[in-house]
Amino acid sequence: MLIQDINSINAADMDFRVDLFLHMTWVDRRLNLSHLASGQAFHTLPSYVIDHIWTPDPYVTNAKDAVMYSSKEVEFDWRKWSPVMINPELRLLQFSLKQPLKNYVNRSTEDELGQKVIQLVVELEFSREIGHHLVQTFVPSFLVVALSWFSFWLGLEAIPGRVTLLVTSLLTITTLFTGIKEGLPPVAYVKVGMGMNGCDSWYGMDENCHV
């Protein structure tokens, strides 16, 4: 397997698109023509026979359309040397791909009919590039919070200016948080939203200090 390109990574839906080349070799003993041996090293067959030669169709988990064969019909196995390769020129913008890739053979899987099937498993583990999120998320939120600090230097009589500054900062951070939340996956662990909630809490305390 040669992974040529990975694109359209959607963190919200937790899916992505991958372009790859899958090279397969197999042995079909039904094509053994030794019983037709006539002293020739090979036999020439008509071209239409190509359309009738069976070829294995690997089943891709979660695919929209595929055919699954039981282990009695097809038995998959990785080759012993470099079973999975990646295009050395592959570059991802917002994520990095952990290497080397984990790959193994799973022989204990059952299909919808309860038949044993063999899976060739490749695990792609992505990690976020911190630089992108620093520029797009953390730096803007910190700047908005720092902007709200100017309310401490306003006079006690400048109530309209202080309220306008804090409300504008709160609306800005809320809009920023809404845009970020749309691109986050539905996971159970702590996300960047905790930092945004901390910013909202700061605005609340800032307003209470002046009230």
XYZ file of C-alpha atoms in Angstrom:
211
model
C 0.000 0.000 0.000
C 1.340 3.414 -1.036
C -0.413 6.410 0.537
C -0.108 9.096 -2.097
C -2.085 11.973 -0.575
C -4.268 12.819 2.436
C -6.633 15.768 2.157
C -10.067 17.091 3.125
C -9.448 16.419 6.815
C -12.680 17.356 8.603
C -12.095 17.440 12.355
C -15.767 18.136 13.106
C -16.961 14.974 11.318
C -13.737 13.082 12.139
C -13.190 11.907 8.566
C -10.704 12.514 5.777
C -9.930 11.568 2.197
C -6.938 9.469 1.246
C -5.558 8.643 -2.204
C -3.582 5.416 -2.242
C -2.280 2.659 -4.469
C -3.103 -0.867 -3.323
C -0.885 -3.499 -4.907
C -2.178 -7.071 -4.607
C -0.858 -10.434 -5.734
C -2.811 -13.650 -5.433
C -2.808 -17.286 -6.466
C -5.855 -18.730 -8.239
C -5.316 -22.476 -8.509
C -8.260 -22.790 -10.872
C -6.032 -21.283 -13.564
C -3.611 -24.181 -13.278
C -3.402 -25.517 -16.817
C -0.844 -28.208 -16.137
C -3.348 -30.861 -17.187
C -3.268 -29.302 -20.654
C 0.495 -29.614 -20.853
C 1.597 -30.284 -24.380
C 5.275 -29.541 -24.072
C 4.689 -25.772 -24.159
C 5.973 -23.408 -21.465
C 2.820 -21.250 -21.654
C -0.631 -21.226 -23.210
C -2.204 -18.379 -25.155
C -5.829 -17.663 -24.253
C -8.394 -15.552 -26.114
C -8.707 -11.928 -24.976
C -12.290 -12.363 -23.729
C -11.026 -14.707 -21.007
C -9.663 -11.659 -19.137
C -13.229 -10.578 -18.347
C -13.919 -13.927 -16.668
C -10.791 -14.171 -14.511
C -11.626 -13.699 -10.838
C -9.876 -10.880 -9.011
C -10.154 -10.233 -5.246
C -12.154 -7.212 -4.183
C -10.930 -5.968 -0.792
C -13.669 -4.765 1.546
C -13.110 -1.316 3.043
C -14.719 -0.803 6.449
C -17.429 1.917 6.403
C -17.327 2.027 2.616
C -20.520 2.953 0.744
C -20.292 -0.077 -1.536
C -18.050 -3.128 -1.231
C -18.031 -6.936 -1.304
C -16.810 -9.055 1.585
C -15.367 -12.563 1.282
C -15.032 -15.056 4.110
C -11.658 -16.462 5.124
C -12.553 -19.691 3.309
C -12.579 -17.822 0.004
C -9.918 -15.131 0.441
C -7.159 -14.842 3.019
C -5.318 -11.526 3.105
C -1.864 -11.023 4.543
C 0.716 -8.227 4.491
C 3.956 -8.811 2.680
C 6.948 -9.166 4.976
C 8.861 -6.085 3.756
C 7.534 -2.494 3.943
C 3.819 -3.281 3.625
C 2.764 0.371 3.981
C 4.628 3.287 2.415
C 3.922 7.026 2.346
C 4.692 9.557 -0.331
C 7.813 11.346 0.992
C 6.522 14.644 -0.444
C 3.236 14.452 1.492
C 2.671 17.624 3.518
C -0.349 18.435 5.691
C -1.232 22.019 6.600
C -3.010 21.804 9.957
C -2.007 18.297 11.040
C 1.051 16.086 11.195
C 0.984 12.347 10.576
C 2.725 10.190 13.153
C 5.240 7.774 11.674
C 5.991 4.930 11.395
C 2.442 3.806 10.728
C 1.031 0.922 12.728
C -0.145 -1.977 10.577
C -1.158 -5.493 11.503
C -3.383 -8.414 10.525
C -6.644 -8.925 12.422
C -7.937 -12.478 12.056
C -10.712 -12.364 14.694
C -13.196 -10.123 12.863
C -16.679 -11.301 11.919
C -18.847 -9.927 9.135
C -22.612 -9.352 9.176
C -23.217 -13.077 8.619
C -20.962 -14.133 11.491
C -18.244 -15.491 9.195
C -14.582 -15.056 10.038
C -12.821 -12.510 7.847
C -9.249 -11.250 7.788
C -8.541 -7.534 8.064
C -5.416 -5.663 7.072
C -5.364 -2.739 9.497
C -3.457 0.539 9.057
C -3.674 3.138 11.834
C -3.272 6.786 10.808
C -2.666 8.984 13.857
C -2.906 12.746 13.319
C -1.744 15.469 15.679
C -2.648 19.136 15.392
C -0.010 21.649 14.387
C 0.190 24.070 17.316
C 1.370 26.946 15.124
C -1.918 27.133 13.226
C -4.011 27.217 16.403
C -1.725 29.739 18.059
C -2.316 32.195 15.228
C -5.994 31.410 14.661
C -7.207 30.840 18.237
C -4.978 31.631 21.192
C -3.292 34.849 20.045
C -6.583 36.577 19.042
C -8.276 35.557 22.302
C -5.332 36.789 24.392
C -5.316 40.104 22.516
C -9.032 40.593 23.149
C -8.542 39.838 26.857
C -5.622 42.270 27.012
C -7.795 44.887 25.325
C -10.382 44.529 28.083
C -7.711 45.453 30.655
C -7.839 49.048 29.456
C -11.074 49.396 31.407
C -8.974 49.503 34.600
C -7.370 52.743 33.411
C -10.653 54.465 32.666
C -11.986 56.916 35.214
C -14.841 56.007 37.523
C -17.109 58.400 35.676
C -16.423 56.759 32.271
C -19.137 54.141 32.721
C -20.414 54.156 29.088
C -16.896 53.727 27.712
C -16.115 50.898 30.127
C -19.347 49.058 29.380
C -18.866 49.495 25.634
C -15.309 48.147 25.834
C -16.270 45.085 27.874
C -19.383 44.272 25.844
C -17.454 44.618 22.578
C -14.712 42.333 23.909
C -17.293 39.795 25.081
C -19.072 39.762 21.713
C -15.743 39.402 19.906
C -14.614 36.443 22.004
C -18.080 34.841 21.686
C -17.949 35.121 17.894
C -14.433 33.691 17.902
C -15.509 30.831 20.162
C -18.512 30.025 17.934
C -16.315 29.754 14.849
C -13.806 27.548 16.646
C -16.487 25.283 18.089
C -17.860 24.497 14.624
C -14.541 22.921 13.669
C -14.061 20.829 16.813
C -15.034 17.133 16.983
C -17.588 15.880 19.551
C -15.120 14.351 22.024
C -15.251 13.770 25.784
C -11.885 15.248 26.771
C -11.155 18.901 27.547
C -10.954 21.081 24.442
C -9.969 24.643 23.673
C -13.449 25.700 24.784
C -12.233 25.656 28.382
C -9.837 28.485 27.567
C -12.642 30.455 25.955
C -14.834 29.912 29.002
C -11.972 31.257 31.104
C -11.953 34.405 28.956
C -15.694 34.834 29.530
C -15.185 34.425 33.276
C -12.499 37.130 33.166
C -14.913 39.570 31.538
C -17.493 38.826 34.206
C -15.007 39.461 37.019
C -13.744 42.558 35.252
C -17.246 43.999 35.161
C -17.909 43.081 38.802
C -14.718 44.843 39.897
C -16.069 48.103 38.526
C -19.618 47.616 39.741
